[in-house]
PDB file of C-alpha atoms in Angstrom:
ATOM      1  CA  UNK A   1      21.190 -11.577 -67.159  1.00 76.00           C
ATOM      2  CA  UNK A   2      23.471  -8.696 -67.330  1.00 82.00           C
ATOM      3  CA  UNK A   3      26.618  -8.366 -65.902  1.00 89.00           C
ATOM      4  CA  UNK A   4      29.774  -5.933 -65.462  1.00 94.00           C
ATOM      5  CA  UNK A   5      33.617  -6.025 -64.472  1.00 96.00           C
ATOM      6  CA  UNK A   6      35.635  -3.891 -63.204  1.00 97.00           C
ATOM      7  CA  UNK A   7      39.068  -5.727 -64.008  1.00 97.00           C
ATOM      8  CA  UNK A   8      41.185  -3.738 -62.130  1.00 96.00           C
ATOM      9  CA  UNK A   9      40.791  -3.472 -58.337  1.00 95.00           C
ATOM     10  CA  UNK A  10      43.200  -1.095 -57.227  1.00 96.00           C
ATOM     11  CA  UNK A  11      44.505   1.896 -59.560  1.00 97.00           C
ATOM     12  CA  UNK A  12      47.412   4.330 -58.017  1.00 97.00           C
ATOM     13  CA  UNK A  13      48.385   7.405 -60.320  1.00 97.00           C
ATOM     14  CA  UNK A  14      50.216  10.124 -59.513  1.00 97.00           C
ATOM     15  CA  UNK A  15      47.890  13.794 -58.830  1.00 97.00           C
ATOM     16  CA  UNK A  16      48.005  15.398 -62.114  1.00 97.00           C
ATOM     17  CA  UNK A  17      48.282  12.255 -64.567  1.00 97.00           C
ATOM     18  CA  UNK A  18      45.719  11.149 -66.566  1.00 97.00           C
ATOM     19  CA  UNK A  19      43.084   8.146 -65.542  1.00 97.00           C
ATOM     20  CA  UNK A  20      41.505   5.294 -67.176  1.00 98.00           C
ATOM     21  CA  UNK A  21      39.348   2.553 -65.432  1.00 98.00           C
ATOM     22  CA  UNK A  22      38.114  -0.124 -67.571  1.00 98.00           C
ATOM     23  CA  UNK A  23      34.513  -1.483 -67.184  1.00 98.00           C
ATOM     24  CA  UNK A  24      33.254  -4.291 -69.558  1.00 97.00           C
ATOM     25  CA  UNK A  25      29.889  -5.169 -69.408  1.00 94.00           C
ATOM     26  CA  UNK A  26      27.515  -7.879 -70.744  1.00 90.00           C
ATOM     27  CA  UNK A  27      23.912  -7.159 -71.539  1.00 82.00           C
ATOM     28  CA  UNK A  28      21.820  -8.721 -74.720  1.00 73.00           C
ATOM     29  CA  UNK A  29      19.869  -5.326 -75.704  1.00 76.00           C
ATOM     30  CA  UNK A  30      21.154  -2.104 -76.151  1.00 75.00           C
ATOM     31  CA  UNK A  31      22.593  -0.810 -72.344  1.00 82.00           C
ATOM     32  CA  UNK A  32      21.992   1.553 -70.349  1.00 87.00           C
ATOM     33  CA  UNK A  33      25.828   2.632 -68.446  1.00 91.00           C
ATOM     34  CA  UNK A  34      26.589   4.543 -65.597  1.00 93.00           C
ATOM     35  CA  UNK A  35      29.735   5.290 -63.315  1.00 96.00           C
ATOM     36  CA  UNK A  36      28.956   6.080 -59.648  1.00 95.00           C
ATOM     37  CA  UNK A  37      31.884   7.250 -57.335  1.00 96.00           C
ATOM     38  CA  UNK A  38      31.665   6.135 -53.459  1.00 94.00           C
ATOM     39  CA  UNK A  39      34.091   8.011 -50.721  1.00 90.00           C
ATOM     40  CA  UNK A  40      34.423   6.254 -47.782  1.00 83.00           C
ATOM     41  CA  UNK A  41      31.599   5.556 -45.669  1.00 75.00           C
ATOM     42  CA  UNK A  42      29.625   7.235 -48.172  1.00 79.00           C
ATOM     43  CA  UNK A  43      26.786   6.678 -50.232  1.00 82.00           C
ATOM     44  CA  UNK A  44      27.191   6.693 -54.261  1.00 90.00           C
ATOM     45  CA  UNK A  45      27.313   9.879 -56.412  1.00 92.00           C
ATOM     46  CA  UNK A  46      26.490   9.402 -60.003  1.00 91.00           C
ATOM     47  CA  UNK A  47      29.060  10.530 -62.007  1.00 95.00           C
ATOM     48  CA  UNK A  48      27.808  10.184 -65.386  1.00 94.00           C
ATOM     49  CA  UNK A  49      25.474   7.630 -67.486  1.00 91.00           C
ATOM     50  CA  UNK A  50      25.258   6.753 -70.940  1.00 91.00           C
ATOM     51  CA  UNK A  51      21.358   5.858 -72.414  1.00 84.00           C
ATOM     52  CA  UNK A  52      22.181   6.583 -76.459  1.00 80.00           C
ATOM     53  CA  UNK A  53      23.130   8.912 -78.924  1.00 83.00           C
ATOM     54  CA  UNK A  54      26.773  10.421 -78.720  1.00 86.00           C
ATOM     55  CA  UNK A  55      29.164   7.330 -77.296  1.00 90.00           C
ATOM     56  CA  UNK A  56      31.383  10.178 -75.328  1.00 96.00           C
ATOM     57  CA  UNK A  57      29.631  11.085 -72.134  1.00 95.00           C
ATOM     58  CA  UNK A  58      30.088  13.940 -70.359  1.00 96.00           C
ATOM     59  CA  UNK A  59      29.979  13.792 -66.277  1.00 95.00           C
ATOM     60  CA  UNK A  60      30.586  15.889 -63.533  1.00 95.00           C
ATOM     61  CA  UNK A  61      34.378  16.772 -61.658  1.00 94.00           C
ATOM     62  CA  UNK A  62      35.693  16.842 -64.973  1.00 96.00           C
ATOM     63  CA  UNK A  63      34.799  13.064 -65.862  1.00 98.00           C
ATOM     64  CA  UNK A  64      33.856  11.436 -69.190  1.00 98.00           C
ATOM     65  CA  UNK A  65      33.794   8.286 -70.765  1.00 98.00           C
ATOM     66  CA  UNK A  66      33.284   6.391 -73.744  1.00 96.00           C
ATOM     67  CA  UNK A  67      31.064   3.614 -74.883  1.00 94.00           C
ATOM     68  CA  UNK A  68      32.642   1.334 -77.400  1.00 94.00           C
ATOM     69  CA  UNK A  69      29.596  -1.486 -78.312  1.00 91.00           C
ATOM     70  CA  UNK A  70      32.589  -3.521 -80.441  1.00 91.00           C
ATOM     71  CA  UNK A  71      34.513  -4.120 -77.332  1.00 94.00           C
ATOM     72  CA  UNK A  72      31.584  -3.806 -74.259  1.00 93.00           C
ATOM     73  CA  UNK A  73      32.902  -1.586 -72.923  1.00 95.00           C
ATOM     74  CA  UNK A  74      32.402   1.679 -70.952  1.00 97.00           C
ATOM     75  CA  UNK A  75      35.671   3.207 -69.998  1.00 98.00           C
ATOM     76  CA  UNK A  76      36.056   6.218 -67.243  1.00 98.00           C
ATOM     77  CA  UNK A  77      38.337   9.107 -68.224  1.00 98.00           C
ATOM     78  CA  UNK A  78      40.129  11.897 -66.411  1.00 98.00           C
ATOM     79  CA  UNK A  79      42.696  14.257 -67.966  1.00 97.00           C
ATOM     80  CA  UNK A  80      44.115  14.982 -65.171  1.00 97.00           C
ATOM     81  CA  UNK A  81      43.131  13.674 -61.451  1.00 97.00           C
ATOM     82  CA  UNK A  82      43.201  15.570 -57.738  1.00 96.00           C
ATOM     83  CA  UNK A  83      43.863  14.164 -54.709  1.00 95.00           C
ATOM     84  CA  UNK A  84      39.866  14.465 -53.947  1.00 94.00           C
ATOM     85  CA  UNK A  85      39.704  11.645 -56.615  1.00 96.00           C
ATOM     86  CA  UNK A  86      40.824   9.155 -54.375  1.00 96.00           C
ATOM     87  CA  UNK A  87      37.759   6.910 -53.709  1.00 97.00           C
ATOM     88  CA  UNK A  88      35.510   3.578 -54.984  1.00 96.00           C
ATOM     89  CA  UNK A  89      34.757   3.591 -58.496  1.00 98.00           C
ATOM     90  CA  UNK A  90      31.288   1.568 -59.874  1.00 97.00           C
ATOM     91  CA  UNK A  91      30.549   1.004 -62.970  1.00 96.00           C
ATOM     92  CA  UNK A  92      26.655  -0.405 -63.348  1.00 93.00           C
ATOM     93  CA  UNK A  93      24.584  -1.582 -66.219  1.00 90.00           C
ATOM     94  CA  UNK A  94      20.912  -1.080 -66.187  1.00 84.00           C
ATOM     95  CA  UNK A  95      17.871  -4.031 -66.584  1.00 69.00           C
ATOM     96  CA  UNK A  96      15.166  -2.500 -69.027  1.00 60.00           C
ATOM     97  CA  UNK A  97      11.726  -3.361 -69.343  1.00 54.00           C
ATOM     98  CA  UNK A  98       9.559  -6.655 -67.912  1.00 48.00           C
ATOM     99  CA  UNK A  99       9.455  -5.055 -64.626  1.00 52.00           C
ATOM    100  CA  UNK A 100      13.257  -5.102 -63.757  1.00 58.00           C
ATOM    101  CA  UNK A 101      14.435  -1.451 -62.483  1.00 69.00           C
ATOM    102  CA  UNK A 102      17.335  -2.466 -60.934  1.00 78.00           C
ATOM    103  CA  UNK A 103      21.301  -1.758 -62.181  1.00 85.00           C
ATOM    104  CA  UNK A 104      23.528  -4.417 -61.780  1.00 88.00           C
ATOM    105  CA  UNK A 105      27.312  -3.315 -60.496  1.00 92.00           C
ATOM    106  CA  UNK A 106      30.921  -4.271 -60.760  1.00 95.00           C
ATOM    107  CA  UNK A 107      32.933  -4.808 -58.053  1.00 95.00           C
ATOM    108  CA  UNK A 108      34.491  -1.434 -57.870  1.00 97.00           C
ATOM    109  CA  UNK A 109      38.071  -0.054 -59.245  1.00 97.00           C
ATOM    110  CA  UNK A 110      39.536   1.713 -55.712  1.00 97.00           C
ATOM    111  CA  UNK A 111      41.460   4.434 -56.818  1.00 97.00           C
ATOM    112  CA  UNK A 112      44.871   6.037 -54.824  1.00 97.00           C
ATOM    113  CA  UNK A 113      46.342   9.048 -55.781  1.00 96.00           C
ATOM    114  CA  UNK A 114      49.796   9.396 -54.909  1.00 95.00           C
ATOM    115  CA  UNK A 115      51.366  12.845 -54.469  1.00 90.00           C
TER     116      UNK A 115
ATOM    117  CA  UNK B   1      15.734  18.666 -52.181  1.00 55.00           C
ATOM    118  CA  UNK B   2      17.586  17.394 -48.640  1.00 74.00           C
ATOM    119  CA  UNK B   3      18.849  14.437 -50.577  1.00 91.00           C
ATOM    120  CA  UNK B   4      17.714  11.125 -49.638  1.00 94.00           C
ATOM    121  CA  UNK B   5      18.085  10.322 -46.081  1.00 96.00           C
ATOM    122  CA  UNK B   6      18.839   6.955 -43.795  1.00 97.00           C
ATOM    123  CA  UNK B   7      18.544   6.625 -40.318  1.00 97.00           C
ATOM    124  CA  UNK B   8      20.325   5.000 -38.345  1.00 97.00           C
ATOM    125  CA  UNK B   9      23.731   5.354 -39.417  1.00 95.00           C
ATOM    126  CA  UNK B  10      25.212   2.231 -37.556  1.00 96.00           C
ATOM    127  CA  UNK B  11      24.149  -0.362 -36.368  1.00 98.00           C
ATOM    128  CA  UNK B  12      25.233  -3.324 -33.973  1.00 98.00           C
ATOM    129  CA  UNK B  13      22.965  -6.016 -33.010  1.00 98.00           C
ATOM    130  CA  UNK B  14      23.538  -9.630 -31.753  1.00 98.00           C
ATOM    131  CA  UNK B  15      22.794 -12.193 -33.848  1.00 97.00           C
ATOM    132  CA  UNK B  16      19.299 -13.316 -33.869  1.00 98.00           C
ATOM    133  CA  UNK B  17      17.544 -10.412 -33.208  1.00 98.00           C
ATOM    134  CA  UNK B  18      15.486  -7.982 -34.973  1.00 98.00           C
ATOM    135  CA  UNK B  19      16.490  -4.548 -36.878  1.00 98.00           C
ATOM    136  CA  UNK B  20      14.741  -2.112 -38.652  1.00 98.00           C
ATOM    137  CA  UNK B  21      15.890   0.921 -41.208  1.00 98.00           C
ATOM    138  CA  UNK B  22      14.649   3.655 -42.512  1.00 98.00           C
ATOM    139  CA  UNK B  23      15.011   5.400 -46.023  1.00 98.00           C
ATOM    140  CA  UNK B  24      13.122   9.103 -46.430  1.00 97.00           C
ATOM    141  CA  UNK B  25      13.707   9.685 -50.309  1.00 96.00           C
ATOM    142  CA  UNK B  26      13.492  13.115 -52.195  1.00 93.00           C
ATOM    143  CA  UNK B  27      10.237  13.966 -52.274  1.00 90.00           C
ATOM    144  CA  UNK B  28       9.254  14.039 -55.878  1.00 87.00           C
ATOM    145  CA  UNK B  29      10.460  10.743 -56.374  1.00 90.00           C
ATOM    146  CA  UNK B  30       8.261   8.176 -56.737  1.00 90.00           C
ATOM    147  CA  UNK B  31      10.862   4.948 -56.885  1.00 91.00           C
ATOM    148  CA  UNK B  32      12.784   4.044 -54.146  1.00 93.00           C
ATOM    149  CA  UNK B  33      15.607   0.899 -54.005  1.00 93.00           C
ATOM    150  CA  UNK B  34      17.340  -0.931 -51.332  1.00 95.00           C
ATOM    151  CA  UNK B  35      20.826  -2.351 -51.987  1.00 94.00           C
ATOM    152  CA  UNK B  36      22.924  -4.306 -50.011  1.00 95.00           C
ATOM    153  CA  UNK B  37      26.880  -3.765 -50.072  1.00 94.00           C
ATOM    154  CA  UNK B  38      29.467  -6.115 -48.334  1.00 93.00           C
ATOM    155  CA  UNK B  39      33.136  -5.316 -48.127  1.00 88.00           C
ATOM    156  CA  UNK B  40      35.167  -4.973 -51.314  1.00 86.00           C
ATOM    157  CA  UNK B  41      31.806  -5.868 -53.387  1.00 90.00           C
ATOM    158  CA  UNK B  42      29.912  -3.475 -55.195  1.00 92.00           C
ATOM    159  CA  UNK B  43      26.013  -2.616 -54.273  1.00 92.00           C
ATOM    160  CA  UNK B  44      23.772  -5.172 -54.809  1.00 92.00           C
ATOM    161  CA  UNK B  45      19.800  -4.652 -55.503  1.00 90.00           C
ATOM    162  CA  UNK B  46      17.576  -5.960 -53.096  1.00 93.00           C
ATOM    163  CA  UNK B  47      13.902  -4.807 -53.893  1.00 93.00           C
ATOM    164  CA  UNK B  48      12.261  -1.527 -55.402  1.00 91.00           C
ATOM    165  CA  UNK B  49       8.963   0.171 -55.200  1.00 93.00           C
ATOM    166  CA  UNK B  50       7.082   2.311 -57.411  1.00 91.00           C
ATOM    167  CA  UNK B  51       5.125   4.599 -54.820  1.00 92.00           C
ATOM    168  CA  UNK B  52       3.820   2.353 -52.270  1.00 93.00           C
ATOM    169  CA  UNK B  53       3.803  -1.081 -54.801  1.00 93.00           C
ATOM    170  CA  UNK B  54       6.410  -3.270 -54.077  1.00 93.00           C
ATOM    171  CA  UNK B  55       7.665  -4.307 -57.887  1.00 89.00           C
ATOM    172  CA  UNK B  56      10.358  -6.412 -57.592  1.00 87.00           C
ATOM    173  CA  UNK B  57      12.533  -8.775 -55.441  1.00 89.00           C
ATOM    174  CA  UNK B  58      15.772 -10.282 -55.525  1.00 87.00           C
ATOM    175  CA  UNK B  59      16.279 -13.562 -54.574  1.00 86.00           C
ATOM    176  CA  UNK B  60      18.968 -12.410 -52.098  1.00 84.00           C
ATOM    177  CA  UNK B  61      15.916 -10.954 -50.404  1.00 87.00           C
ATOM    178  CA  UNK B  62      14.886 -13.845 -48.196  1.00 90.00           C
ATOM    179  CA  UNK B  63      11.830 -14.321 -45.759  1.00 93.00           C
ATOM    180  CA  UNK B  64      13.827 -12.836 -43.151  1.00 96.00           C
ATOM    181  CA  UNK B  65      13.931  -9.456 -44.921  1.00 96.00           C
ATOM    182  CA  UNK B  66      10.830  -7.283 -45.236  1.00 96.00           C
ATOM    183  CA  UNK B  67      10.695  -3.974 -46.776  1.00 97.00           C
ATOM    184  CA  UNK B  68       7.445  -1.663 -46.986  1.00 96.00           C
ATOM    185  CA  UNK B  69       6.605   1.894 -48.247  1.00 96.00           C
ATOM    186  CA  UNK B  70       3.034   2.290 -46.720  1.00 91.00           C
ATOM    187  CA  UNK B  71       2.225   5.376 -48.174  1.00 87.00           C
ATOM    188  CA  UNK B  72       4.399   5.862 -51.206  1.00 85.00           C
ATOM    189  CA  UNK B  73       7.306   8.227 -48.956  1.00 91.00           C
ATOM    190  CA  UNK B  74       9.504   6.738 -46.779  1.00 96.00           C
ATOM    191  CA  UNK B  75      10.299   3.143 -46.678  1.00 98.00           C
ATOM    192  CA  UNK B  76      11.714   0.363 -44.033  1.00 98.00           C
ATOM    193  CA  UNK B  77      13.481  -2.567 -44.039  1.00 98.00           C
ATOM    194  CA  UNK B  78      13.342  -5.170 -41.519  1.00 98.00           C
ATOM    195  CA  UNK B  79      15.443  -7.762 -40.831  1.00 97.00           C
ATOM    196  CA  UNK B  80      14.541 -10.646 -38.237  1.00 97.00           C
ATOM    197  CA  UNK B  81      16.418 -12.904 -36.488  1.00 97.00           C
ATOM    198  CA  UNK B  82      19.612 -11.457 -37.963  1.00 98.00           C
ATOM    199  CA  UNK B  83      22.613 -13.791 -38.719  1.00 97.00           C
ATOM    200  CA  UNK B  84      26.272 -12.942 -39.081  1.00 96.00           C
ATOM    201  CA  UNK B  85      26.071 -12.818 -42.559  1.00 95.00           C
ATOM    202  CA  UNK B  86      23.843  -9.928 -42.683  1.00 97.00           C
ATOM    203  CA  UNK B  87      26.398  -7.593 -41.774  1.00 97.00           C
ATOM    204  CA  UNK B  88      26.565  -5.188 -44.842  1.00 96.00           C
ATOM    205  CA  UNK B  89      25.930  -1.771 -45.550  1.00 95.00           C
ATOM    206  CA  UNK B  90      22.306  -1.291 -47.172  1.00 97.00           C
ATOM    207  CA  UNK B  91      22.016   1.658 -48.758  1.00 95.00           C
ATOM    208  CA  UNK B  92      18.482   3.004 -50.296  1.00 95.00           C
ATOM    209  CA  UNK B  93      18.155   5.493 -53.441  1.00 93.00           C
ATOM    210  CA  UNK B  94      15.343   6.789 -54.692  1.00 92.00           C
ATOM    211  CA  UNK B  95      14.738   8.270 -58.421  1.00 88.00           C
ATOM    212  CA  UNK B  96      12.203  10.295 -60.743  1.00 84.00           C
ATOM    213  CA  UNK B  97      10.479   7.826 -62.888  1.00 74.00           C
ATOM    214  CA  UNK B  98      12.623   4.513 -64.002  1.00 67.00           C
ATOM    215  CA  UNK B  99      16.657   4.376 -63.167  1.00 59.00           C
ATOM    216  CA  UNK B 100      17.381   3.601 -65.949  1.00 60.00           C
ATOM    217  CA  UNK B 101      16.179   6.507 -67.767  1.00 63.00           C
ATOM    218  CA  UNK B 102      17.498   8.813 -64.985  1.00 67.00           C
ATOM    219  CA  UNK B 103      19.923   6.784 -62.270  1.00 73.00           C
ATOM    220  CA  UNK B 104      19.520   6.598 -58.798  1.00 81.00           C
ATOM    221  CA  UNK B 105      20.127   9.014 -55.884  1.00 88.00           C
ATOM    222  CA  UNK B 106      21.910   7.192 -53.059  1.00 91.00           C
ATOM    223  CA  UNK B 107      21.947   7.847 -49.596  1.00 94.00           C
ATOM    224  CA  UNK B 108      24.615   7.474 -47.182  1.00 92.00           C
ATOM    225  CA  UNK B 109      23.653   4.230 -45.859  1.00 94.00           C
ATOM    226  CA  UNK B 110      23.009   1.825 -43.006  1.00 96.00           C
ATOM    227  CA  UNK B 111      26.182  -0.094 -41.886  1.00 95.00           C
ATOM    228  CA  UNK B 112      24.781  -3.208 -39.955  1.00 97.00           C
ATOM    229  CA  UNK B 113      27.195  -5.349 -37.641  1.00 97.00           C
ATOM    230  CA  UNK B 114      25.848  -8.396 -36.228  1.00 98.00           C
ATOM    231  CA  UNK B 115      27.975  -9.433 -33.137  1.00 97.00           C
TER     232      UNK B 115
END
């Protein structure tokens, strides 16, 4: 069964640094990635996802991140973060074929931006 | 595309009785998920259908819960006889074909408290 974590539970960087939150994940076949952001009380927005081809992802508010199959790892990047950053962080690994549609989470990385 | 809609927002029930949600996807899509959060854990799946089939299952879904899509649109979960324990958030997404080719729309949620 596949599985992900988030190592890091709470991240604080200053508005206008840089951000990295870590996300490991194991899965036997080839994975399918994603990173969902959750404000609070709020449902999740996907962010961006990773399915093959070019291991540096794209996603939207200026996010990207990289999949590195040597380490297992699917890392979240920002150059430089706003305070409307501040919120949950998921990374989640998708099931594939058999039947299974269903994407399997980390606990979350909680992000605070200080001023 | 009005996003993917729950109803109610909260919840409070005593324990032992019975509760019942709502999830109105975007239209085109013809998967729609259930997920159960707790606090400081991330989403967890719960059951998905493909139009008005129910696929799949979790265990974590257990003879108390009870989810249907009669005609391949909205869906509803049921809980009965609700115990402390159930008090989560369950949130439903929906999505065009499999999630993991595409990822899931989320809605905002159903925060449950069992008093």
């Amino acid at each position: 069964a596949q599985s992900v974590t988030q190592p890091d539970i709470h991240i604080t960087v200053s508005e206008g640094a840089s951000l990295e939150l870590r996300c490991n994940y194991s899965y036997g076949a080839t994975p399918y990635l994603f990173w969902y952001v959750q404000s609070p009380g709020q449902g999740l927005q996907l962010l961006l996802k990773y399915f093959s081809g070019d291991t540096l992802v794209q996603g939207i508010k200026g996010f990207e991140a990289e999949f590195k199959r040597s380490q297992s790892s699917f890392n979240l990047r920002k150059p430089s973060v706003h305070w409307s950053d501040a919120a949950e962080y998921f990374c989640a690994v998708g099931a594939w074929g058999g039947g299974a549609d269903g994407l399997t989470f980390g606990k979350g990385t909680h992000l605070i931006i200080q001023p | 595309d009005t996003g993917v809609s729950q109803d109610p927002r909260h919840k409070i029930t005593k324990r032992g009785q019975n509760v019942t949600f709502r999830c109105d996807p975007i239209s085109e899509h013809n998967r729609l998920y259930w997920y159960r959060q707790t606090l400081g854990q991330g989403p967890e799946f719960l059951t998905y259908f493909q139009n008005e089939a129910q696929l799949e299952k979790s265990r974590l879904l257990s003879d108390r819960f009870s989810a249907e899509r009669p005609k391949g649109s909205f869906s509803t979960l049921e809980i009965q006889r609700t115990e402390q324990g159930d008090s989560a958030m369950y949130l439903c997404a929906s999505s065009r074909g499999g999630a993991t080719n595409y990822g899931y729309t989320f809605g905002s949620g159903t925060r449950l408290t069992v008093v």
